[in-house]
Coordinates of C-alpha atoms in Angstrom, one line a residue:
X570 CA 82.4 -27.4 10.8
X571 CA 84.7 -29.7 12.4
X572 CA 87.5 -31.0 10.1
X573 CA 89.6 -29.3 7.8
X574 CA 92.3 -30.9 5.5
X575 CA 95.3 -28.8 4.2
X576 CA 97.9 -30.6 2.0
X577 CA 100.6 -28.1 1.4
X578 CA 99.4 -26.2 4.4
X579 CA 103.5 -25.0 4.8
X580 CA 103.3 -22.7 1.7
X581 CA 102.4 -19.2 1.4
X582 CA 98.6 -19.9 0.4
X583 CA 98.8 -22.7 3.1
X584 CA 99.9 -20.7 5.6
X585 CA 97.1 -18.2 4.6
X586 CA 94.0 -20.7 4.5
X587 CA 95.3 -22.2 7.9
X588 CA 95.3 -18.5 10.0
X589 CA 92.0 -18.2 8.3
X590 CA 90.1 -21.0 8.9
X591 CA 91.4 -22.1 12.3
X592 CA 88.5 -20.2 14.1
X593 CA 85.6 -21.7 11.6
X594 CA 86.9 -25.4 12.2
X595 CA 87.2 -27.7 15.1
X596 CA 90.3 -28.9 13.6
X597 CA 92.4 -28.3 10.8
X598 CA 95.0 -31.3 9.4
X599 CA 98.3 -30.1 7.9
X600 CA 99.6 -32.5 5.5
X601 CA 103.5 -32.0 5.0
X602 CA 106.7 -33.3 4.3
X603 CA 108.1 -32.5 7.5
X604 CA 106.5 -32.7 10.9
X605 CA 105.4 -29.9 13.1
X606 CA 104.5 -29.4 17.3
X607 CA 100.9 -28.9 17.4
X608 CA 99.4 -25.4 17.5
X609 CA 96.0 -25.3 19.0
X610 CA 93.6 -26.9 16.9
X611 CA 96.2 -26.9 14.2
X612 CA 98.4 -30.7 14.0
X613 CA 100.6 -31.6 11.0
X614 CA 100.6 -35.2 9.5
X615 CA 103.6 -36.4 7.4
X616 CA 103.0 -37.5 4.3
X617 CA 104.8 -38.0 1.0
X618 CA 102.0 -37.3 -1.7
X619 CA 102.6 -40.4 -3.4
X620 CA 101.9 -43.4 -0.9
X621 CA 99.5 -44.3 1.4
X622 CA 101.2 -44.4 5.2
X623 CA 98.6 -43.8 7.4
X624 CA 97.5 -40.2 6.6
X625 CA 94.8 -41.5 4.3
X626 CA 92.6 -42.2 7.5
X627 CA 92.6 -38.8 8.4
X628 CA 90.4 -38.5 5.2
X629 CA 87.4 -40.5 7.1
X630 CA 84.9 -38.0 8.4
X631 CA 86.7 -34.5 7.5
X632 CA 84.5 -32.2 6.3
X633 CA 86.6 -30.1 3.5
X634 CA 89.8 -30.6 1.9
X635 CA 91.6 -28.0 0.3
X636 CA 94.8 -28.9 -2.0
X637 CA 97.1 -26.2 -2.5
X638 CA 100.6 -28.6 -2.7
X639 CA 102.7 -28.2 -5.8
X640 CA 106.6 -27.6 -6.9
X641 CA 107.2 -23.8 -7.9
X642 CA 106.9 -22.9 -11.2
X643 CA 109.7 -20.0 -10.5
X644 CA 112.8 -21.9 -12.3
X645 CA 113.8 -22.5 -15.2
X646 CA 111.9 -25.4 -17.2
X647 CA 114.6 -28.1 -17.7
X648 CA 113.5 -31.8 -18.4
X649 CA 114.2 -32.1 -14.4
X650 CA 112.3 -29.2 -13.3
X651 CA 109.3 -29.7 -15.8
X652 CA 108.9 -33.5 -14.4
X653 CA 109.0 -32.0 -10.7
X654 CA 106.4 -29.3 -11.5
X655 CA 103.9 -31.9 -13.6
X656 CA 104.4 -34.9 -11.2
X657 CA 103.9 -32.9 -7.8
X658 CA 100.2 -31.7 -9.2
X659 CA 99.5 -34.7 -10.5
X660 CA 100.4 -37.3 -8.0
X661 CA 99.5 -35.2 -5.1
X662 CA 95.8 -35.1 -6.8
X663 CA 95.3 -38.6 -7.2
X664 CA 96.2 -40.2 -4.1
X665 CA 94.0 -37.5 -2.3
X666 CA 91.3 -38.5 -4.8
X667 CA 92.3 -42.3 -4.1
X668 CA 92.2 -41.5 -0.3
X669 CA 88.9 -39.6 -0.5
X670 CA 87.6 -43.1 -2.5
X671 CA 88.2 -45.3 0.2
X672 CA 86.4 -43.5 3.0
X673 CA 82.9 -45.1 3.9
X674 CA 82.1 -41.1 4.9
X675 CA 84.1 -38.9 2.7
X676 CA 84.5 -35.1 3.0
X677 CA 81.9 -33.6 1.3
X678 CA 84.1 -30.8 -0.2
X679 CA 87.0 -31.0 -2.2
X680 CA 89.1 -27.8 -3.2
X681 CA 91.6 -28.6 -5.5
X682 CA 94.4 -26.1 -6.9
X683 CA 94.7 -25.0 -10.4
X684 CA 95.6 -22.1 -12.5
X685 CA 94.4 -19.2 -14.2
X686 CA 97.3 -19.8 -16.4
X687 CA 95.6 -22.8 -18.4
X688 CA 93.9 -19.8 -20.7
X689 CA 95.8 -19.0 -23.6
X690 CA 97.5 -15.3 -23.6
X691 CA 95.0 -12.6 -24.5
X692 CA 95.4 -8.9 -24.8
X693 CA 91.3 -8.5 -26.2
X694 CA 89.8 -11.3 -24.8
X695 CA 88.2 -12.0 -21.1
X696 CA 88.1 -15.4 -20.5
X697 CA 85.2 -16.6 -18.2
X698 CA 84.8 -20.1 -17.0
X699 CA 81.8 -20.5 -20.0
X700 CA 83.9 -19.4 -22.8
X701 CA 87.5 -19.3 -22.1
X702 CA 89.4 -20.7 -24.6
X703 CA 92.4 -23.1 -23.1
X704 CA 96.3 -22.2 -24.5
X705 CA 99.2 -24.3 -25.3
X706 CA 102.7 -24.8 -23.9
X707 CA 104.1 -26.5 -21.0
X708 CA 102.2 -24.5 -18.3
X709 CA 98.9 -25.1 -19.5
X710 CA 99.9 -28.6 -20.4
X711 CA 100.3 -29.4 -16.5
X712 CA 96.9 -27.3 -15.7
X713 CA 95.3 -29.8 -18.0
X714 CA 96.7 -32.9 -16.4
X715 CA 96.3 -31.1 -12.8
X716 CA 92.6 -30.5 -13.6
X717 CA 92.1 -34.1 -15.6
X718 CA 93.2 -36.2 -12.3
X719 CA 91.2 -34.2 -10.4
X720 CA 87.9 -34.2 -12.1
X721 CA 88.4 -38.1 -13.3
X722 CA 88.8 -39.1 -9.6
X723 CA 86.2 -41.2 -8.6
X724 CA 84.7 -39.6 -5.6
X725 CA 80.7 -39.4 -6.4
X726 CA 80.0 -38.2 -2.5
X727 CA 82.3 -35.4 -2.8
X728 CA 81.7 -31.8 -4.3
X729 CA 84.4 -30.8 -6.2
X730 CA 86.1 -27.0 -7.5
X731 CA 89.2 -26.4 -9.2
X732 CA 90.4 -23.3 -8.2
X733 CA 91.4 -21.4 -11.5
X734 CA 93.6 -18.9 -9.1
X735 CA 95.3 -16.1 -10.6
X736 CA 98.5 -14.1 -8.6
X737 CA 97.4 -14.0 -5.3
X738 CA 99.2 -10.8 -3.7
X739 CA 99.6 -10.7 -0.2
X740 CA 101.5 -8.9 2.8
X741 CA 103.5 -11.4 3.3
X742 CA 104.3 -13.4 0.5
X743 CA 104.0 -14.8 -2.9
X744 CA 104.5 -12.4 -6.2
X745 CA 104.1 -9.1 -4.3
X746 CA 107.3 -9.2 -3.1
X747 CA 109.4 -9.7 -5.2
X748 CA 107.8 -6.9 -7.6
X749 CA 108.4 -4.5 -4.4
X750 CA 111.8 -5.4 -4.3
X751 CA 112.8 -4.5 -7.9
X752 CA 110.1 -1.4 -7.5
X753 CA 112.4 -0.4 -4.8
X754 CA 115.9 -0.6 -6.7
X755 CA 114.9 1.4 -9.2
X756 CA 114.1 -1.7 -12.0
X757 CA 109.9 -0.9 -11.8
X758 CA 109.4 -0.2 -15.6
X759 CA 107.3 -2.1 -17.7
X760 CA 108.2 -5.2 -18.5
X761 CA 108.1 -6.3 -22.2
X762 CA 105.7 -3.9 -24.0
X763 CA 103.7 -3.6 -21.4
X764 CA 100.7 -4.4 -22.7
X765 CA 99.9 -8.1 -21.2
X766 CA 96.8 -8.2 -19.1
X767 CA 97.7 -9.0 -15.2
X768 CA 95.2 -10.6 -13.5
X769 CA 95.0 -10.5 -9.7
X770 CA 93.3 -10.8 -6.1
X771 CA 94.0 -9.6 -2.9
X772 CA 95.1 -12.2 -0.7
X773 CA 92.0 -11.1 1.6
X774 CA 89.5 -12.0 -1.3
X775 CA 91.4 -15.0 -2.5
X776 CA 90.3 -16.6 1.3
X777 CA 86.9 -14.8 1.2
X778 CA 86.2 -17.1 -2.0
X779 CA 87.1 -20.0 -1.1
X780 CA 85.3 -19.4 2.0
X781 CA 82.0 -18.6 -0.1
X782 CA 82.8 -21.7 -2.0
X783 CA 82.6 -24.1 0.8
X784 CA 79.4 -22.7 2.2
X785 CA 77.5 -22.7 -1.1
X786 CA 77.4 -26.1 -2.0
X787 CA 75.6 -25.6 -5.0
X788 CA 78.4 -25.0 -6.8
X789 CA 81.0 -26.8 -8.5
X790 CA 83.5 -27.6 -11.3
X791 CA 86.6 -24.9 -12.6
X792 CA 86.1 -21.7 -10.8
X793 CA 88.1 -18.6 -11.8
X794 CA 89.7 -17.2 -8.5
X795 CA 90.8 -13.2 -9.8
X796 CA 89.4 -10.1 -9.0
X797 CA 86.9 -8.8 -11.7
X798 CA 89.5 -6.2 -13.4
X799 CA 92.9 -7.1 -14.7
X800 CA 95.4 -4.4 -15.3
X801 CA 98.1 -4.6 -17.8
X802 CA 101.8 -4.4 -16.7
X803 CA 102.5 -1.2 -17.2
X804 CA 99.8 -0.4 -15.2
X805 CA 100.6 -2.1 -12.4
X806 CA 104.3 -0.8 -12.6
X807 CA 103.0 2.5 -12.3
X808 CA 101.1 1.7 -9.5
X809 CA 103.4 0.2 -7.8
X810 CA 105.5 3.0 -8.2
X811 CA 103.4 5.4 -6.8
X812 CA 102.5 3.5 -3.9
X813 CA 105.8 2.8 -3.3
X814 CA 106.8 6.9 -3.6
X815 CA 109.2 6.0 -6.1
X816 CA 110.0 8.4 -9.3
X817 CA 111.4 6.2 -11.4
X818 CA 111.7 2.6 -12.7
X819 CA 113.9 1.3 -15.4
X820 CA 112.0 -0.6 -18.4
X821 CA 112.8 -4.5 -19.5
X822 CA 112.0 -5.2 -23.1
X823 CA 112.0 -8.7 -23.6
X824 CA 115.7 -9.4 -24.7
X825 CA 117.1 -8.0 -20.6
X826 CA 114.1 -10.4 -19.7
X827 CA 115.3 -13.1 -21.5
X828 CA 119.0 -12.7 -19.8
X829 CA 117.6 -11.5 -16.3
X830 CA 115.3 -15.0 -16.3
X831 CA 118.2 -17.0 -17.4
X832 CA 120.8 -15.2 -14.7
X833 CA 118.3 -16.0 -11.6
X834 CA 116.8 -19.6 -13.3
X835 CA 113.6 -18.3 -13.8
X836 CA 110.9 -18.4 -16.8
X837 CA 109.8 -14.8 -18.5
X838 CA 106.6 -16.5 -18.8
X839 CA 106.0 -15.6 -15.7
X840 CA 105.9 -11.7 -16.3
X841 CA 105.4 -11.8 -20.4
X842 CA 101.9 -14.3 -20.0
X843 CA 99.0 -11.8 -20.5
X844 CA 96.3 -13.3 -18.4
X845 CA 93.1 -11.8 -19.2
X846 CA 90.6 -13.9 -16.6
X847 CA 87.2 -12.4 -15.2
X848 CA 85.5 -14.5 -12.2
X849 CA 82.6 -14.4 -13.9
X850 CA 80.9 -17.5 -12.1
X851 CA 81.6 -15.6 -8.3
X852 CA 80.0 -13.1 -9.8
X853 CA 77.0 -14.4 -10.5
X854 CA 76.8 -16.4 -7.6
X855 CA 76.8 -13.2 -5.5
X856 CA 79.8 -13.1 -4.3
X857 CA 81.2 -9.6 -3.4
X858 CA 84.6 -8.4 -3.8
X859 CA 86.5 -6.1 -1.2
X860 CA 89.2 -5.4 -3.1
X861 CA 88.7 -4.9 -6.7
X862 CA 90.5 -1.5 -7.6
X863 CA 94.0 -2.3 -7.4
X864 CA 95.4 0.5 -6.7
X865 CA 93.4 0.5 -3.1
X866 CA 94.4 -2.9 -2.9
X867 CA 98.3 -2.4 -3.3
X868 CA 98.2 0.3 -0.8
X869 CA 96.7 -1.9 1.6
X870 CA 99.1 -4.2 1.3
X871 CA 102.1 -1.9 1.1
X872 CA 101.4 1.0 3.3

Protein backbone atom coordinates (compact mmCIF):
# COMPACT_ATOMS: atom_id res chain seq x y z
CA UNK A 1 0.00 0.00 0.00
CA UNK A 2 1.23 3.37 -0.22
CA UNK A 3 0.31 5.61 2.82
CA UNK A 4 0.33 4.98 6.30
CA UNK A 5 -0.76 7.39 9.12
CA UNK A 6 0.69 7.04 12.68
CA UNK A 7 -0.55 9.55 15.33
CA UNK A 8 1.40 8.86 18.44
CA UNK A 9 3.98 7.08 16.25
CA UNK A 10 6.82 8.33 19.26
CA UNK A 11 5.41 5.88 21.83
CA UNK A 12 6.36 2.40 22.56
CA UNK A 13 3.46 0.82 20.27
CA UNK A 14 4.30 3.65 17.79
CA UNK A 15 7.62 3.00 17.56
CA UNK A 16 6.65 -0.77 17.08
CA UNK A 17 3.96 -0.35 14.27
CA UNK A 18 6.44 2.11 12.44
CA UNK A 19 9.66 -0.61 12.25
CA UNK A 20 6.96 -2.86 11.18
CA UNK A 21 5.21 -1.46 8.55
CA UNK A 22 7.82 0.69 6.98
CA UNK A 23 8.71 -2.19 4.43
CA UNK A 24 4.65 -2.92 3.52
CA UNK A 25 4.08 0.95 2.87
CA UNK A 26 5.39 3.51 0.44
CA UNK A 27 5.22 5.93 3.11
CA UNK A 28 4.47 6.10 6.62
CA UNK A 29 3.21 9.75 8.31
CA UNK A 30 4.27 10.32 11.92
CA UNK A 31 2.01 12.55 13.65
CA UNK A 32 3.80 14.16 16.81
CA UNK A 33 4.15 16.83 19.07
CA UNK A 34 7.62 17.43 18.20
CA UNK A 35 9.29 17.36 14.84
CA UNK A 36 11.71 14.77 13.57
CA UNK A 37 14.60 14.52 10.44
CA UNK A 38 13.16 12.17 8.06
CA UNK A 39 14.14 8.47 8.11
CA UNK A 40 13.60 6.84 4.74
CA UNK A 41 10.19 6.51 3.93
CA UNK A 42 9.42 7.49 7.48
CA UNK A 43 8.59 11.77 7.94
CA UNK A 44 7.05 13.25 11.09
CA UNK A 45 4.30 15.96 10.83
CA UNK A 46 3.58 18.23 13.90
CA UNK A 47 0.49 18.36 15.14
CA UNK A 48 -1.32 19.20 18.35
CA UNK A 49 -4.42 16.70 18.37
CA UNK A 50 -6.75 19.39 18.88
CA UNK A 51 -6.61 21.87 15.83
CA UNK A 52 -6.41 21.66 12.37
CA UNK A 53 -2.85 23.31 11.09
CA UNK A 54 -2.15 21.74 8.08
CA UNK A 55 -1.69 17.99 8.97
CA UNK A 56 -5.30 17.28 8.16
CA UNK A 57 -4.32 17.18 4.37
CA UNK A 58 -2.03 14.48 4.86
CA UNK A 59 -5.34 12.64 5.52
CA UNK A 60 -6.34 12.91 1.63
CA UNK A 61 -5.40 9.77 -0.20
CA UNK A 62 -3.65 7.60 2.76
CA UNK A 63 -4.60 4.33 2.79
CA UNK A 64 -4.67 3.30 6.67
CA UNK A 65 -4.57 5.23 9.84
CA UNK A 66 -3.68 3.72 12.96
CA UNK A 67 -4.26 5.83 16.33
CA UNK A 68 -2.28 4.78 19.10
CA UNK A 69 -1.84 8.65 20.86
CA UNK A 70 -2.95 8.90 24.42
CA UNK A 71 -1.62 10.37 28.03
CA UNK A 72 -0.33 7.30 30.34
CA UNK A 73 -2.55 5.97 32.60
CA UNK A 74 0.64 5.15 35.00
CA UNK A 75 -0.10 8.13 37.70
CA UNK A 76 -2.04 8.69 40.00
CA UNK A 77 -5.70 9.73 39.13
CA UNK A 78 -6.04 13.32 40.45
CA UNK A 79 -8.78 15.72 38.85
CA UNK A 80 -5.62 17.00 36.72
CA UNK A 81 -4.41 13.73 35.56
CA UNK A 82 -7.91 12.14 35.02
CA UNK A 83 -8.78 15.30 32.60
CA UNK A 84 -5.29 14.63 30.74
CA UNK A 85 -5.91 10.92 30.35
CA UNK A 86 -9.92 11.42 29.10
CA UNK A 87 -9.20 14.49 26.90
CA UNK A 88 -6.00 13.17 25.02
CA UNK A 89 -8.32 9.94 23.87
CA UNK A 90 -11.00 11.85 23.19
CA UNK A 91 -9.85 14.92 21.36
CA UNK A 92 -7.21 13.11 19.56
CA UNK A 93 -10.18 10.81 18.09
CA UNK A 94 -12.32 13.40 16.86
CA UNK A 95 -10.29 15.63 15.04
CA UNK A 96 -8.76 12.58 13.17
CA UNK A 97 -12.46 11.51 12.61
CA UNK A 98 -13.15 15.32 11.63
CA UNK A 99 -9.97 15.23 9.31
CA UNK A 100 -10.86 11.84 7.78
CA UNK A 101 -14.60 13.67 7.08
CA UNK A 102 -13.31 16.24 5.02
CA UNK A 103 -11.23 14.30 2.54
CA UNK A 104 -12.98 13.78 -0.98
CA UNK A 105 -10.83 10.26 -0.91
CA UNK A 106 -10.48 9.12 2.65
CA UNK A 107 -8.37 6.23 3.99
CA UNK A 108 -10.19 3.35 3.71
CA UNK A 109 -8.97 1.93 7.17
CA UNK A 110 -9.15 3.36 10.36
CA UNK A 111 -7.46 1.72 13.50
CA UNK A 112 -8.28 3.35 16.51
CA UNK A 113 -6.88 2.59 20.17
CA UNK A 114 -8.83 1.27 22.88
CA UNK A 115 -8.66 -1.04 25.89
CA UNK A 116 -9.18 -4.35 27.08
CA UNK A 117 -9.68 -2.65 30.32
CA UNK A 118 -13.34 -1.38 29.48
CA UNK A 119 -14.54 -5.10 30.71
CA UNK A 120 -15.47 -5.19 34.20
CA UNK A 121 -12.93 -7.37 36.60
CA UNK A 122 -13.53 -11.03 36.27
CA UNK A 123 -11.88 -13.92 37.94
CA UNK A 124 -14.71 -16.76 36.19
CA UNK A 125 -15.72 -15.06 33.32
CA UNK A 126 -14.02 -14.68 29.59
CA UNK A 127 -15.18 -11.78 28.02
CA UNK A 128 -15.44 -12.06 24.15
CA UNK A 129 -16.30 -9.18 21.92
CA UNK A 130 -20.13 -10.94 21.69
CA UNK A 131 -20.78 -11.12 25.33
CA UNK A 132 -18.51 -9.16 27.36
CA UNK A 133 -20.03 -7.36 29.86
CA UNK A 134 -18.55 -3.60 30.18
CA UNK A 135 -17.36 -2.43 34.04
CA UNK A 136 -17.45 0.70 35.87
CA UNK A 137 -14.88 3.23 37.28
CA UNK A 138 -12.84 5.88 35.80
CA UNK A 139 -10.91 3.65 33.39
CA UNK A 140 -13.59 2.15 31.67
CA UNK A 141 -15.40 5.42 31.86
CA UNK A 142 -12.66 6.96 29.33
CA UNK A 143 -12.83 3.50 27.13
CA UNK A 144 -16.42 4.37 26.71
CA UNK A 145 -15.91 7.94 25.66
CA UNK A 146 -12.61 6.79 23.64
CA UNK A 147 -14.74 4.19 21.74
CA UNK A 148 -18.09 6.53 21.50
CA UNK A 149 -16.09 9.37 19.51
CA UNK A 150 -14.69 6.99 17.60
CA UNK A 151 -17.56 5.01 16.34
CA UNK A 152 -20.01 8.27 16.16
CA UNK A 153 -17.43 9.91 13.78
CA UNK A 154 -19.00 10.42 10.60
CA UNK A 155 -16.71 8.76 8.15
CA UNK A 156 -19.16 6.34 5.96
CA UNK A 157 -16.02 5.57 3.44
CA UNK A 158 -13.87 4.46 6.13
CA UNK A 159 -13.58 0.89 7.82
CA UNK A 160 -13.29 1.17 11.27
CA UNK A 161 -11.74 -1.27 14.49
CA UNK A 162 -11.26 -0.41 17.91
CA UNK A 163 -8.50 -2.17 19.09
CA UNK A 164 -9.60 -3.70 22.57
CA UNK A 165 -5.61 -4.16 23.36
CA UNK A 166 -4.64 -5.80 26.42
CA UNK A 167 -0.70 -5.48 27.94
CA UNK A 168 1.27 -5.58 25.13
CA UNK A 169 4.83 -7.07 26.28
CA UNK A 170 7.70 -6.38 24.43
CA UNK A 171 11.66 -6.42 24.33
CA UNK A 172 11.89 -3.12 24.58
CA UNK A 173 9.20 -1.51 26.29
CA UNK A 174 5.86 -1.04 27.84
CA UNK A 175 4.78 -3.28 31.04
CA UNK A 176 7.56 -5.94 30.63
CA UNK A 177 9.92 -3.90 32.10
CA UNK A 178 9.14 -2.69 34.75
CA UNK A 179 7.89 -6.27 36.10
CA UNK A 180 11.62 -7.47 35.19
CA UNK A 181 12.92 -4.88 37.23
CA UNK A 182 11.12 -5.70 40.50
CA UNK A 183 11.53 -9.60 39.35
CA UNK A 184 15.14 -8.74 39.58
CA UNK A 185 15.26 -7.06 43.13
CA UNK A 186 13.83 -9.61 44.67
CA UNK A 187 9.96 -7.97 44.99
CA UNK A 188 8.44 -10.83 42.21
CA UNK A 189 5.69 -12.26 44.48
CA UNK A 190 2.19 -12.17 43.80
CA UNK A 191 0.68 -9.16 43.91
CA UNK A 192 -2.63 -8.97 45.85
CA UNK A 193 -4.07 -12.47 46.17
CA UNK A 194 -2.91 -13.45 43.17
CA UNK A 195 -5.77 -14.51 41.74
CA UNK A 196 -6.71 -11.72 38.99
CA UNK A 197 -6.63 -12.93 35.48
CA UNK A 198 -3.65 -11.14 33.33
CA UNK A 199 -4.31 -10.91 29.98
CA UNK A 200 -1.56 -10.53 27.46
CA UNK A 201 0.12 -10.59 23.79
CA UNK A 202 3.47 -10.72 22.66
CA UNK A 203 4.46 -7.66 21.07
CA UNK A 204 5.21 -9.86 17.87
CA UNK A 205 1.43 -10.86 17.69
CA UNK A 206 0.08 -7.61 18.79
CA UNK A 207 1.66 -6.24 15.10
CA UNK A 208 0.72 -9.62 13.37
CA UNK A 209 -3.03 -8.58 14.22
CA UNK A 210 -3.24 -5.52 13.30
CA UNK A 211 -1.51 -6.48 10.25
CA UNK A 212 -4.32 -9.21 9.57
CA UNK A 213 -6.81 -6.54 10.34
CA UNK A 214 -5.88 -4.27 7.64
CA UNK A 215 -5.70 -6.90 5.00
CA UNK A 216 -9.16 -8.47 5.83
CA UNK A 217 -11.38 -5.80 5.21
CA UNK A 218 -14.28 -7.63 6.07
CA UNK A 219 -14.07 -6.94 9.33
CA UNK A 220 -14.80 -4.32 11.70
CA UNK A 221 -16.15 -2.76 14.95
CA UNK A 222 -14.34 -3.48 18.78
CA UNK A 223 -11.79 -6.18 18.39
CA UNK A 224 -10.20 -7.83 21.34
CA UNK A 225 -6.30 -7.62 20.80
CA UNK A 226 -4.88 -10.50 23.73
CA UNK A 227 -3.57 -13.68 23.25
CA UNK A 228 -6.23 -16.56 23.66
CA UNK A 229 -4.97 -17.61 27.41
CA UNK A 230 -4.78 -15.23 30.29
CA UNK A 231 -2.81 -16.26 33.29
CA UNK A 232 -3.42 -15.01 36.64
CA UNK A 233 -0.75 -12.99 38.64
CA UNK A 234 0.73 -15.37 40.44
CA UNK A 235 1.29 -17.20 37.51
CA UNK A 236 3.00 -14.90 35.74
CA UNK A 237 5.20 -13.98 38.81
CA UNK A 238 6.31 -17.44 38.86
CA UNK A 239 7.07 -17.32 35.48
CA UNK A 240 8.81 -14.52 35.44
CA UNK A 241 10.79 -15.85 38.13
CA UNK A 242 11.86 -18.70 36.51
CA UNK A 243 12.75 -17.16 33.40
CA UNK A 244 14.52 -14.69 35.03
CA UNK A 245 16.62 -17.65 37.33
CA UNK A 246 15.52 -15.96 40.21
CA UNK A 247 14.58 -18.05 43.65
CA UNK A 248 12.68 -15.80 45.25
CA UNK A 249 10.26 -12.88 45.14
CA UNK A 250 8.65 -11.02 47.99
CA UNK A 251 4.68 -11.02 47.97
CA UNK A 252 2.47 -7.43 47.94
CA UNK A 253 -0.90 -7.87 49.56
CA UNK A 254 -2.89 -5.11 48.72
CA UNK A 255 -2.29 -2.67 51.76
CA UNK A 256 2.10 -2.44 50.52
CA UNK A 257 0.31 -1.95 47.10
CA UNK A 258 -1.79 0.70 48.20
CA UNK A 259 1.47 2.55 49.81
CA UNK A 260 3.99 1.41 47.00
CA UNK A 261 1.30 3.10 44.24
CA UNK A 262 0.98 6.17 46.27
CA UNK A 263 5.09 6.44 46.91
CA UNK A 264 5.79 6.25 42.91
CA UNK A 265 2.20 8.20 41.87
CA UNK A 266 0.85 5.33 40.41
CA UNK A 267 -2.76 3.48 40.39
CA UNK A 268 -2.96 -0.35 41.96
CA UNK A 269 -5.50 -0.72 39.34
CA UNK A 270 -2.97 -1.32 37.24
CA UNK A 271 -1.77 -4.69 38.87
CA UNK A 272 -5.16 -5.54 41.09
CA UNK A 273 -7.68 -5.25 37.62
CA UNK A 274 -8.28 -9.01 36.72
CA UNK A 275 -8.72 -8.83 33.04
CA UNK A 276 -10.14 -11.92 31.82
CA UNK A 277 -10.31 -11.15 27.73
CA UNK A 278 -10.31 -13.99 24.95
CA UNK A 279 -9.80 -12.65 21.18
CA UNK A 280 -12.51 -14.60 20.26
CA UNK A 281 -13.36 -12.67 16.95
CA UNK A 282 -9.37 -13.26 15.57
CA UNK A 283 -10.08 -16.40 16.25
CA UNK A 284 -12.64 -17.05 14.16
CA UNK A 285 -11.46 -15.00 11.53
CA UNK A 286 -8.47 -17.33 11.27
CA UNK A 287 -6.06 -15.62 12.55
CA UNK A 288 -3.14 -17.68 14.11
CA UNK A 289 -1.28 -16.87 17.10
CA UNK A 290 2.67 -17.40 17.46
CA UNK A 291 2.83 -16.80 20.78
CA UNK A 292 0.13 -18.03 22.94
CA UNK A 293 1.96 -20.02 25.86
CA UNK A 294 3.42 -17.51 27.88
CA UNK A 295 5.90 -18.92 29.31
CA UNK A 296 7.61 -19.45 25.66
CA UNK A 297 6.69 -16.07 25.08
CA UNK A 298 8.48 -14.41 28.20
CA UNK A 299 11.63 -16.35 27.39
CA UNK A 300 11.66 -14.91 24.09
CA UNK A 301 11.49 -11.85 25.22
CA UNK A 302 13.85 -12.11 28.17
CA UNK A 303 16.56 -14.57 27.19
Amino acid sequence: MKKLIISGGSGFLGSLLTDYFRSRFEEIVLLSRKQKPQHNNVRTVVWDAKNFSGWEREFEDADVVINVAGRSVDCRYTDKNKDLIMNSRVDTTTIIGKAIAQCKNPPSTWLNSSTATIYRHSLDKEMTESNGEIGTGFSVSVAKAWEDAFFTSTTPQTRKIALRTSIVLGKNGGALQPIKKITQLGLGGKQGDGKQKFSWIHEEDFLRSLDFLITNTAIDGPINIVAPKPTTNAHLMSLMRDTLKIHFGIPSPKPLLEVGAFVIRTETELLLKSRNVIPERLLKEGFTFKHSQLDKALKDLLC
